[in-house]
């Protein structure tokens, strides 16, 4: 394990402000030894999500992600649900 650059880039669209939103996030990690050349130390993943605010006390979020590369820690498929 050596030095690495970890980056995240995302966007969220409030389609119905304070009630419904959708978004996407790209998570990426690049090993400095093989920067942008592939290999196990370079991984990336995209996650898409939907947020629903039921009322002032309850928020839901569901999402689906897919690995874009074969680096360590990259999931084949990621599915999640959050309730707050």
Tab-separated table of N, CA and C in Angstrom:
chain	number	residue	atom	x	y	z
A	1	UNK	N	0.839	-1.179	0.000
A	1	UNK	CA	0.000	0.000	0.000
A	1	UNK	C	0.886	1.245	0.000
A	2	UNK	N	0.576	2.147	-0.895
A	2	UNK	CA	1.310	3.398	-0.966
A	2	UNK	C	0.359	4.572	-0.885
A	3	UNK	N	0.827	5.707	-1.319
A	3	UNK	CA	-0.007	6.908	-1.330
A	3	UNK	C	-1.107	6.766	-2.364
A	4	UNK	N	-2.253	7.362	-2.068
A	4	UNK	CA	-3.352	7.338	-3.033
A	4	UNK	C	-4.140	8.632	-2.965
A	5	UNK	N	-4.819	8.921	-4.053
A	5	UNK	CA	-5.684	10.083	-4.169
A	5	UNK	C	-7.119	9.578	-4.137
A	6	UNK	N	-7.927	10.073	-3.211
A	6	UNK	CA	-9.326	9.672	-3.084
A	6	UNK	C	-10.190	10.860	-3.483
A	7	UNK	N	-11.103	10.645	-4.441
A	7	UNK	CA	-11.963	11.721	-4.915
A	7	UNK	C	-13.418	11.266	-4.942
A	8	UNK	N	-14.309	12.202	-4.742
A	8	UNK	CA	-15.750	11.972	-4.842
A	8	UNK	C	-16.353	13.156	-5.580
A	9	UNK	N	-17.260	12.887	-6.487
A	9	UNK	CA	-17.932	13.941	-7.231
A	9	UNK	C	-19.397	13.547	-7.350
A	10	UNK	N	-20.287	14.446	-6.963
A	10	UNK	CA	-21.703	14.102	-6.999
A	10	UNK	C	-22.579	15.279	-7.346
A	11	UNK	N	-23.814	14.952	-7.676
A	11	UNK	CA	-24.825	15.962	-7.972
A	11	UNK	C	-26.157	15.477	-7.418
A	12	UNK	N	-26.945	16.408	-6.912
A	12	UNK	CA	-28.264	16.085	-6.378
A	12	UNK	C	-29.258	17.079	-6.950
A	13	UNK	N	-30.367	16.555	-7.459
A	13	UNK	CA	-31.405	17.396	-8.042
A	13	UNK	C	-32.635	17.360	-7.147
A	14	UNK	N	-33.029	18.499	-6.605
A	14	UNK	CA	-34.235	18.604	-5.789
A	14	UNK	C	-35.425	18.795	-6.725
A	15	UNK	N	-36.036	17.695	-7.116
A	15	UNK	CA	-37.143	17.751	-8.064
A	15	UNK	C	-38.406	18.318	-7.436
A	16	UNK	N	-38.600	18.053	-6.154
A	16	UNK	CA	-39.701	18.631	-5.384
A	16	UNK	C	-39.065	19.056	-4.072
A	17	UNK	N	-38.639	20.320	-3.959
A	17	UNK	CA	-37.857	20.759	-2.798
A	17	UNK	C	-38.479	20.342	-1.468
A	18	UNK	N	-37.638	19.856	-0.584
A	18	UNK	CA	-38.005	19.372	0.754
A	18	UNK	C	-38.875	18.123	0.738
A	19	UNK	N	-39.035	17.450	-0.434
A	19	UNK	CA	-39.837	16.233	-0.496
A	19	UNK	C	-39.176	15.121	-1.315
A	20	UNK	N	-38.631	15.435	-2.502
A	20	UNK	CA	-38.131	14.388	-3.394
A	20	UNK	C	-36.882	14.875	-4.123
A	21	UNK	N	-35.845	14.034	-4.108
A	21	UNK	CA	-34.591	14.376	-4.793
A	21	UNK	C	-33.975	13.114	-5.382
A	22	UNK	N	-33.186	13.306	-6.433
A	22	UNK	CA	-32.432	12.227	-7.068
A	22	UNK	C	-30.989	12.692	-7.229
A	23	UNK	N	-30.071	11.744	-7.278
A	23	UNK	CA	-28.685	12.148	-7.438
A	23	UNK	C	-27.789	11.013	-7.882
A	24	UNK	N	-26.552	11.381	-8.182
A	24	UNK	CA	-25.509	10.438	-8.580
A	24	UNK	C	-24.192	10.874	-7.962
A	25	UNK	N	-23.375	9.885	-7.630
A	25	UNK	CA	-22.058	10.134	-7.048
A	25	UNK	C	-21.059	9.192	-7.705
A	26	UNK	N	-19.888	9.701	-8.038
A	26	UNK	CA	-18.782	8.875	-8.520
A	26	UNK	C	-17.724	8.876	-7.425
A	27	UNK	N	-17.344	7.677	-6.979
A	27	UNK	CA	-16.307	7.497	-5.968
A	27	UNK	C	-15.085	6.918	-6.681
A	28	UNK	N	-13.920	7.491	-6.466
A	28	UNK	CA	-12.724	7.008	-7.152
A	28	UNK	C	-11.516	7.076	-6.227
A	29	UNK	N	-10.612	6.118	-6.430
A	29	UNK	CA	-9.377	6.042	-5.651
A	29	UNK	C	-8.260	5.666	-6.622
A	30	UNK	N	-7.178	6.430	-6.618
A	30	UNK	CA	-6.070	6.213	-7.541
A	30	UNK	C	-4.773	6.042	-6.755
A	31	UNK	N	-4.090	4.924	-6.973
A	31	UNK	CA	-2.770	4.727	-6.380
A	31	UNK	C	-1.756	5.594	-7.111
A	32	UNK	N	-0.908	6.258	-6.381
A	32	UNK	CA	0.046	7.176	-7.009
A	32	UNK	C	1.141	6.431	-7.783
A	33	UNK	N	1.397	5.173	-7.472
A	33	UNK	CA	2.413	4.395	-8.196
A	33	UNK	C	1.998	4.086	-9.625
A	34	UNK	N	0.696	3.906	-9.877
A	34	UNK	CA	0.169	3.600	-11.213
A	34	UNK	C	-0.947	4.580	-11.554
A	35	UNK	N	-0.738	5.822	-11.326
A	35	UNK	CA	-1.786	6.836	-11.457
A	35	UNK	C	-2.459	6.777	-12.838
A	36	UNK	N	-3.755	6.546	-12.845
A	36	UNK	CA	-4.613	6.494	-14.037
A	36	UNK	C	-4.204	5.417	-15.051
A	37	UNK	N	-3.481	4.389	-14.651
A	37	UNK	CA	-3.060	3.338	-15.565
A	37	UNK	C	-3.752	2.004	-15.308
A	38	UNK	N	-4.755	1.970	-14.503
A	38	UNK	CA	-5.411	0.699	-14.183
A	38	UNK	C	-4.678	-0.014	-13.070
A	39	UNK	N	-5.017	-1.249	-12.863
A	39	UNK	CA	-4.397	-2.016	-11.798
A	39	UNK	C	-5.257	-2.038	-10.556
A	40	UNK	N	-4.878	-2.885	-9.618
A	40	UNK	CA	-5.687	-3.115	-8.420
A	40	UNK	C	-5.837	-1.881	-7.544
A	41	UNK	N	-4.867	-0.970	-7.580
A	41	UNK	CA	-4.952	0.181	-6.683
A	41	UNK	C	-5.776	1.338	-7.258
A	42	UNK	N	-6.337	1.170	-8.434
A	42	UNK	CA	-7.191	2.195	-9.037
A	42	UNK	C	-8.617	1.657	-9.127
A	43	UNK	N	-9.518	2.271	-8.393
A	43	UNK	CA	-10.902	1.792	-8.382
A	43	UNK	C	-11.857	2.968	-8.545
A	44	UNK	N	-13.026	2.677	-9.109
A	44	UNK	CA	-14.062	3.707	-9.249
A	44	UNK	C	-15.426	3.032	-9.256
A	45	UNK	N	-16.421	3.812	-8.864
A	45	UNK	CA	-17.775	3.285	-8.710
A	45	UNK	C	-18.759	4.436	-8.884
A	46	UNK	N	-19.925	4.156	-9.456
A	46	UNK	CA	-20.980	5.152	-9.575
A	46	UNK	C	-22.169	4.692	-8.737
A	47	UNK	N	-22.770	5.631	-8.030
A	47	UNK	CA	-23.930	5.344	-7.185
A	47	UNK	C	-25.041	6.315	-7.559
A	48	UNK	N	-26.230	5.795	-7.798
A	48	UNK	CA	-27.418	6.605	-8.063
A	48	UNK	C	-28.377	6.418	-6.895
A	49	UNK	N	-29.059	7.490	-6.491
A	49	UNK	CA	-29.926	7.404	-5.322
A	49	UNK	C	-31.175	8.261	-5.482
A	50	UNK	N	-32.180	7.928	-4.672
A	50	UNK	CA	-33.432	8.677	-4.588
A	50	UNK	C	-33.678	8.962	-3.117
A	51	UNK	N	-34.045	10.204	-2.793
A	51	UNK	CA	-34.377	10.594	-1.428
A	51	UNK	C	-35.828	11.046	-1.375
A	52	UNK	N	-36.531	10.608	-0.347
A	52	UNK	CA	-37.933	10.964	-0.151
A	52	UNK	C	-38.115	11.402	1.288
A	53	UNK	N	-38.630	12.603	1.464
A	53	UNK	CA	-38.911	13.091	2.811
A	53	UNK	C	-40.398	12.892	3.062
A	54	UNK	N	-40.713	11.959	3.962
A	54	UNK	CA	-42.100	11.615	4.258
A	54	UNK	C	-42.771	12.714	5.075
A	55	UNK	N	-42.104	13.163	6.124
A	55	UNK	CA	-42.557	14.303	6.930
A	55	UNK	C	-41.328	14.900	7.610
A	56	UNK	N	-41.514	15.767	8.591
A	56	UNK	CA	-40.380	16.416	9.234
A	56	UNK	C	-39.497	15.441	10.015
A	57	UNK	N	-40.019	14.264	10.354
A	57	UNK	CA	-39.276	13.313	11.169
A	57	UNK	C	-38.743	12.105	10.403
A	58	UNK	N	-39.253	11.819	9.218
A	58	UNK	CA	-38.882	10.594	8.507
A	58	UNK	C	-38.348	10.910	7.110
A	59	UNK	N	-37.132	10.436	6.843
A	59	UNK	CA	-36.501	10.541	5.524
A	59	UNK	C	-36.122	9.140	5.054
A	60	UNK	N	-36.346	8.851	3.780
A	60	UNK	CA	-35.961	7.595	3.143
A	60	UNK	C	-34.919	7.881	2.075
A	61	UNK	N	-34.015	6.956	1.881
A	61	UNK	CA	-33.060	7.039	0.783
A	61	UNK	C	-32.787	5.618	0.301
A	62	UNK	N	-32.858	5.402	-0.994
A	62	UNK	CA	-32.510	4.113	-1.593
A	62	UNK	C	-31.547	4.376	-2.744
A	63	UNK	N	-30.660	3.428	-2.988
A	63	UNK	CA	-29.690	3.634	-4.046
A	63	UNK	C	-29.158	2.343	-4.615
A	64	UNK	N	-28.515	2.492	-5.747
A	64	UNK	CA	-27.930	1.381	-6.475
A	64	UNK	C	-26.589	1.843	-7.040
A	65	UNK	N	-25.568	1.030	-6.863
A	65	UNK	CA	-24.248	1.382	-7.351
A	65	UNK	C	-23.649	0.268	-8.185
A	66	UNK	N	-22.682	0.633	-9.017
A	66	UNK	CA	-22.012	-0.318	-9.900
A	66	UNK	C	-20.545	0.060	-10.000
A	67	UNK	N	-19.672	-0.928	-9.840
A	67	UNK	CA	-18.250	-0.689	-10.000
A	67	UNK	C	-17.905	-0.381	-11.447
A	68	UNK	N	-17.044	0.593	-11.658
A	68	UNK	CA	-16.617	0.967	-13.010
A	68	UNK	C	-15.247	0.394	-13.359
A	69	UNK	N	-14.538	-0.115	-12.362
A	69	UNK	CA	-13.220	-0.697	-12.588
A	69	UNK	C	-13.081	-1.937	-11.712
A	70	UNK	N	-11.919	-2.570	-11.757
A	70	UNK	CA	-11.689	-3.805	-11.010
A	70	UNK	C	-10.743	-3.619	-9.830
A	71	UNK	N	-10.513	-2.397	-9.402
A	71	UNK	CA	-9.587	-2.154	-8.298
A	71	UNK	C	-10.105	-2.692	-6.975
A	72	UNK	N	-9.209	-2.778	-5.973
A	72	UNK	CA	-9.600	-3.305	-4.672
A	72	UNK	C	-10.672	-2.419	-4.038
A	73	UNK	N	-11.615	-3.054	-3.374
A	73	UNK	CA	-12.690	-2.326	-2.713
A	73	UNK	C	-13.842	-1.938	-3.608
A	74	UNK	N	-13.740	-2.170	-4.903
A	74	UNK	CA	-14.825	-1.833	-5.826
A	74	UNK	C	-15.876	-2.929	-5.776
A	75	UNK	N	-17.127	-2.540	-5.555
A	75	UNK	CA	-18.181	-3.549	-5.508
A	75	UNK	C	-18.726	-3.824	-6.903
A	76	UNK	N	-19.098	-5.061	-7.123
A	76	UNK	CA	-19.752	-5.427	-8.377
A	76	UNK	C	-21.089	-4.691	-8.462
A	77	UNK	N	-21.879	-4.831	-7.399
A	77	UNK	CA	-23.170	-4.133	-7.296
A	77	UNK	C	-23.337	-3.726	-5.846
A	78	UNK	N	-23.838	-2.533	-5.614
A	78	UNK	CA	-24.104	-2.052	-4.261
A	78	UNK	C	-25.559	-1.592	-4.224
A	79	UNK	N	-26.323	-2.124	-3.291
A	79	UNK	CA	-27.715	-1.714	-3.087
A	79	UNK	C	-27.843	-1.284	-1.635
A	80	UNK	N	-28.499	-0.160	-1.407
A	80	UNK	CA	-28.639	0.293	-0.020
A	80	UNK	C	-29.973	0.996	0.196
A	81	UNK	N	-30.373	1.030	1.447
A	81	UNK	CA	-31.569	1.745	1.876
A	81	UNK	C	-31.285	2.370	3.229
A	82	UNK	N	-31.690	3.610	3.404
A	82	UNK	CA	-31.514	4.326	4.665
A	82	UNK	C	-32.859	4.854	5.128
A	83	UNK	N	-33.081	4.791	6.397
A	83	UNK	CA	-34.261	5.372	7.023
A	83	UNK	C	-33.775	6.216	8.178
A	84	UNK	N	-34.158	7.486	8.167
A	84	UNK	CA	-33.749	8.391	9.248
A	84	UNK	C	-34.978	9.020	9.831
